Amino acid sequence: MLVDAHCHLGDAAFDQDRDAALARARAAGVGHVVVIGATLDEAARALQLARATPGLSATAGVHPHEARSWSPDAERRLRELLADPVMVAVGETGLDYHYDHSPREAQRRAFEAQLGIAAELGKPVVVHARDADDDVAAVLRAAPRGAVVLHSFSSGTPVFDAGMDVAA
Ligand SMILES: [Zn+2]
């Protein structure tokens, strides 16, 4: 059985043909899909979807693009979402210095906080890294032990090694 570990099926782009897209995936042998929540709103939709549909699970996190929205209130909402058993991971989170949609300091703060929450809850973290390899590696090396998914991986060995170390 194939598992799609990273699908933005909750995105509004799928509002017209979500069921058809899922049916095509199943027909192609995909038995399970992890629906990514990259914002708290997307995560709430992912949660609904995963609760309603067999063969789906979901994640909840704050993407580096959205890191400027990280706050005590955002953390409280994230923890509420993650309390549901269909939530299998935290993320996606990470650092994106290519687009810099949020200030880098805010990205690091949100990334570190979500790594801490994941370790506390015993859930893996879905990590997004773009043009920020040194800082992603440094943050991972300082993070509590836990499982990480380095998704859409195009980084070099420092990030790979840091990911392996944090999971060790
Ligand atoms: Zn993604």
mmCIF file of C-alpha atoms and ligand atoms in Angstrom:
data_model
loop_
_atom_site.group_PDB
_atom_site.id
_atom_site.type_symbol
_atom_site.label_atom_id
_atom_site.label_comp_id
_atom_site.label_asym_id
_atom_site.label_seq_id
_atom_site.Cartn_x
_atom_site.Cartn_y
_atom_site.Cartn_z
ATOM 1 C CA MET A 1 0.000 0.000 0.000
ATOM 2 C CA LEU A 2 1.235 3.492 -0.853
ATOM 3 C CA VAL A 3 0.984 6.321 1.665
ATOM 4 C CA ASP A 4 0.959 9.945 0.519
ATOM 5 C CA ALA A 5 2.676 11.558 3.506
ATOM 6 C CA HIS A 6 2.219 15.130 2.327
ATOM 7 C CA CYS A 7 -0.938 16.241 0.559
ATOM 8 C CA HIS A 8 -2.620 19.659 0.787
ATOM 9 C CA LEU A 9 -6.028 18.140 0.191
ATOM 10 C CA GLY A 10 -7.643 20.696 2.507
ATOM 11 C CA ASP A 11 -6.630 23.516 0.194
ATOM 12 C CA ALA A 12 -9.474 25.497 -1.351
ATOM 13 C CA ALA A 13 -8.014 24.559 -4.766
ATOM 14 C CA PHE A 14 -9.601 21.121 -4.204
ATOM 15 C CA ASP A 15 -13.052 22.434 -3.297
ATOM 16 C CA GLN A 16 -14.452 21.517 -6.725
ATOM 17 C CA ASP A 17 -12.942 18.046 -7.127
ATOM 18 C CA ARG A 18 -11.617 16.821 -3.766
ATOM 19 C CA ASP A 19 -13.557 13.550 -3.888
ATOM 20 C CA ALA A 20 -12.474 12.899 -7.486
ATOM 21 C CA ALA A 21 -8.814 13.581 -6.637
ATOM 22 C CA LEU A 22 -9.019 11.179 -3.707
ATOM 23 C CA ALA A 23 -10.740 8.549 -5.863
ATOM 24 C CA ARG A 24 -7.931 8.826 -8.452
ATOM 25 C CA ALA A 25 -5.343 8.429 -5.697
ATOM 26 C CA ARG A 26 -7.080 5.321 -4.372
ATOM 27 C CA ALA A 27 -7.371 3.879 -7.871
ATOM 28 C CA ALA A 28 -3.610 4.391 -8.241
ATOM 29 C CA GLY A 29 -2.967 2.376 -5.073
ATOM 30 C CA VAL A 30 -2.686 5.134 -2.463
ATOM 31 C CA GLY A 31 -4.237 3.571 0.626
ATOM 32 C CA HIS A 32 -3.613 6.401 3.058
ATOM 33 C CA VAL A 33 -3.219 10.166 2.761
ATOM 34 C CA VAL A 34 -1.829 12.577 5.333
ATOM 35 C CA VAL A 35 -3.612 15.895 4.889
ATOM 36 C CA ILE A 36 -1.269 18.738 5.780
ATOM 37 C CA GLY A 37 -2.406 21.726 7.808
ATOM 38 C CA ALA A 38 0.056 24.526 7.071
ATOM 39 C CA THR A 39 -2.055 27.208 8.714
ATOM 40 C CA LEU A 40 -4.428 26.871 11.646
ATOM 41 C CA ASP A 41 -7.418 27.318 9.321
ATOM 42 C CA GLU A 42 -6.102 24.745 6.858
ATOM 43 C CA ALA A 43 -5.421 22.421 9.801
ATOM 44 C CA ALA A 44 -9.005 22.801 11.015
ATOM 45 C CA ARG A 45 -10.233 21.803 7.522
ATOM 46 C CA ALA A 46 -7.732 18.922 7.426
ATOM 47 C CA LEU A 47 -9.027 17.715 10.779
ATOM 48 C CA GLN A 48 -12.659 17.804 9.582
ATOM 49 C CA LEU A 49 -11.731 15.970 6.408
ATOM 50 C CA ALA A 50 -9.719 13.296 8.219
ATOM 51 C CA ARG A 51 -12.487 12.734 10.761
ATOM 52 C CA ALA A 52 -15.051 12.315 7.998
ATOM 53 C CA THR A 53 -13.058 10.175 5.567
ATOM 54 C CA PRO A 54 -11.580 6.715 6.143
ATOM 55 C CA GLY A 55 -7.934 6.406 5.107
ATOM 56 C CA LEU A 56 -7.026 10.000 5.918
ATOM 57 C CA SER A 57 -5.095 11.492 8.792
ATOM 58 C CA ALA A 58 -4.037 15.082 9.295
ATOM 59 C CA THR A 59 -1.371 17.426 10.622
ATOM 60 C CA ALA A 60 -1.519 20.874 12.178
ATOM 61 C CA GLY A 61 1.151 23.525 12.109
ATOM 62 C CA VAL A 62 2.123 27.049 11.212
ATOM 63 C CA HIS A 63 4.137 27.280 7.978
ATOM 64 C CA PRO A 64 7.168 29.613 7.943
ATOM 65 C CA HIS A 65 5.250 31.877 5.542
ATOM 66 C CA GLU A 66 2.681 32.361 8.310
ATOM 67 C CA ALA A 67 5.128 32.525 11.212
ATOM 68 C CA ARG A 68 4.384 36.199 11.861
ATOM 69 C CA SER A 69 0.999 35.004 13.146
ATOM 70 C CA TRP A 70 2.606 32.829 15.857
ATOM 71 C CA SER A 71 1.335 33.916 19.302
ATOM 72 C CA PRO A 72 0.187 32.423 22.605
ATOM 73 C CA ASP A 73 -3.311 32.289 21.109
ATOM 74 C CA ALA A 74 -2.037 30.497 17.992
ATOM 75 C CA GLU A 75 -0.226 28.000 20.195
ATOM 76 C CA ARG A 76 -3.399 27.378 22.195
ATOM 77 C CA ARG A 77 -5.393 26.749 18.963
ATOM 78 C CA LEU A 78 -2.654 24.494 17.624
ATOM 79 C CA ARG A 79 -2.670 22.404 20.786
ATOM 80 C CA GLU A 80 -6.469 22.053 20.605
ATOM 81 C CA LEU A 81 -6.234 20.802 17.013
ATOM 82 C CA LEU A 82 -3.406 18.386 17.833
ATOM 83 C CA ALA A 83 -5.402 16.846 20.689
ATOM 84 C CA ASP A 84 -7.512 14.887 18.174
ATOM 85 C CA PRO A 85 -6.231 11.348 17.543
ATOM 86 C CA VAL A 86 -6.446 11.782 13.729
ATOM 87 C CA MET A 87 -3.642 14.341 14.054
ATOM 88 C CA VAL A 88 -0.486 12.349 13.350
ATOM 89 C CA ALA A 89 2.141 15.119 13.170
ATOM 90 C CA VAL A 90 3.005 18.752 13.842
ATOM 91 C CA GLY A 91 3.641 20.917 10.778
ATOM 92 C CA GLU A 92 4.347 21.853 8.438
ATOM 93 C CA THR A 93 6.792 24.203 10.056
ATOM 94 C CA GLY A 94 10.371 25.196 9.298
ATOM 95 C CA LEU A 95 12.268 28.064 7.712
ATOM 96 C CA ASP A 96 11.869 29.663 4.285
ATOM 97 C CA TYR A 97 14.421 32.380 3.516
ATOM 98 C CA HIS A 98 13.633 32.181 -0.205
ATOM 99 C CA TYR A 99 10.332 34.027 0.059
ATOM 100 C CA ASP A 100 10.812 35.610 3.508
ATOM 101 C CA HIS A 101 7.051 36.068 3.860
ATOM 102 C CA SER A 102 7.579 36.321 7.618
ATOM 103 C CA PRO A 103 10.568 37.880 9.407
ATOM 104 C CA ARG A 104 13.317 35.306 9.946
ATOM 105 C CA GLU A 105 13.321 35.786 13.708
ATOM 106 C CA ALA A 106 9.574 35.058 13.786
ATOM 107 C CA GLN A 107 10.140 31.967 11.624
ATOM 108 C CA ARG A 108 12.780 30.647 14.005
ATOM 109 C CA ARG A 109 10.621 31.322 17.067
ATOM 110 C CA ALA A 110 7.595 29.515 15.579
ATOM 111 C CA PHE A 111 9.752 26.598 14.360
ATOM 112 C CA GLU A 112 11.435 26.118 17.737
ATOM 113 C CA ALA A 113 8.119 26.325 19.567
ATOM 114 C CA GLN A 114 6.505 23.716 17.302
ATOM 115 C CA LEU A 115 9.462 21.353 17.671
ATOM 116 C CA GLY A 116 9.004 21.642 21.441
ATOM 117 C CA ILE A 117 5.266 20.963 21.252
ATOM 118 C CA ALA A 118 5.849 17.936 19.012
ATOM 119 C CA ALA A 119 8.409 16.475 21.407
ATOM 120 C CA GLU A 120 6.050 17.064 24.307
ATOM 121 C CA LEU A 121 3.165 15.331 22.495
ATOM 122 C CA GLY A 122 5.356 12.558 21.080
ATOM 123 C CA LYS A 123 4.407 13.391 17.464
ATOM 124 C CA PRO A 124 6.732 13.744 14.467
ATOM 125 C CA VAL A 125 7.389 17.129 12.873
ATOM 126 C CA VAL A 126 6.963 17.899 9.165
ATOM 127 C CA VAL A 127 9.834 20.238 8.291
ATOM 128 C CA HIS A 128 9.914 22.677 5.384
ATOM 129 C CA ALA A 129 13.396 24.000 4.521
ATOM 130 C CA ARG A 130 14.119 26.442 1.705
ATOM 131 C CA ASP A 131 17.296 28.501 1.340
ATOM 132 C CA ALA A 132 17.777 28.283 5.099
ATOM 133 C CA ASP A 133 19.876 25.149 5.507
ATOM 134 C CA ASP A 134 22.325 26.434 8.125
ATOM 135 C CA ASP A 135 19.599 27.743 10.404
ATOM 136 C CA VAL A 136 17.348 24.698 9.901
ATOM 137 C CA ALA A 137 20.275 22.458 10.856
ATOM 138 C CA ALA A 138 21.091 24.628 13.899
ATOM 139 C CA VAL A 139 17.486 24.693 15.129
ATOM 140 C CA LEU A 140 17.136 20.908 14.658
ATOM 141 C CA ARG A 141 20.375 20.280 16.511
ATOM 142 C CA ALA A 142 19.109 22.312 19.492
ATOM 143 C CA ALA A 143 15.660 20.674 19.450
ATOM 144 C CA PRO A 144 14.464 17.961 21.808
ATOM 145 C CA ARG A 145 14.688 14.419 20.371
ATOM 146 C CA GLY A 146 11.834 13.343 18.133
ATOM 147 C CA ALA A 147 10.912 12.118 14.687
ATOM 148 C CA VAL A 148 11.160 14.534 11.763
ATOM 149 C CA VAL A 149 9.967 14.365 8.165
ATOM 150 C CA LEU A 150 12.218 16.513 5.975
ATOM 151 C CA HIS A 151 9.619 17.015 3.293
ATOM 152 C CA SER A 152 10.292 17.998 -0.332
ATOM 153 C CA PHE A 153 13.938 17.571 0.570
ATOM 154 C CA SER A 154 16.396 19.531 -1.548
ATOM 155 C CA SER A 155 18.873 20.535 1.165
ATOM 156 C CA GLY A 156 22.438 19.371 1.626
ATOM 157 C CA THR A 157 24.055 17.046 4.114
ATOM 158 C CA PRO A 158 24.012 19.486 7.109
ATOM 159 C CA VAL A 159 20.209 19.445 7.221
ATOM 160 C CA PHE A 160 20.071 15.709 6.521
ATOM 161 C CA ASP A 161 22.562 14.971 9.310
ATOM 162 C CA ALA A 162 20.765 17.279 11.756
ATOM 163 C CA GLY A 163 17.477 15.526 10.913
ATOM 164 C CA MET A 164 19.033 12.134 11.530
ATOM 165 C CA ASP A 165 20.528 13.346 14.815
ATOM 166 C CA VAL A 166 17.291 14.771 16.169
ATOM 167 C CA ALA A 167 15.577 11.467 15.399
ATOM 168 C CA ALA A 168 18.367 9.395 16.964
HETATM 169 ZN ZN ZN B 1 3.429 21.287 2.136
#
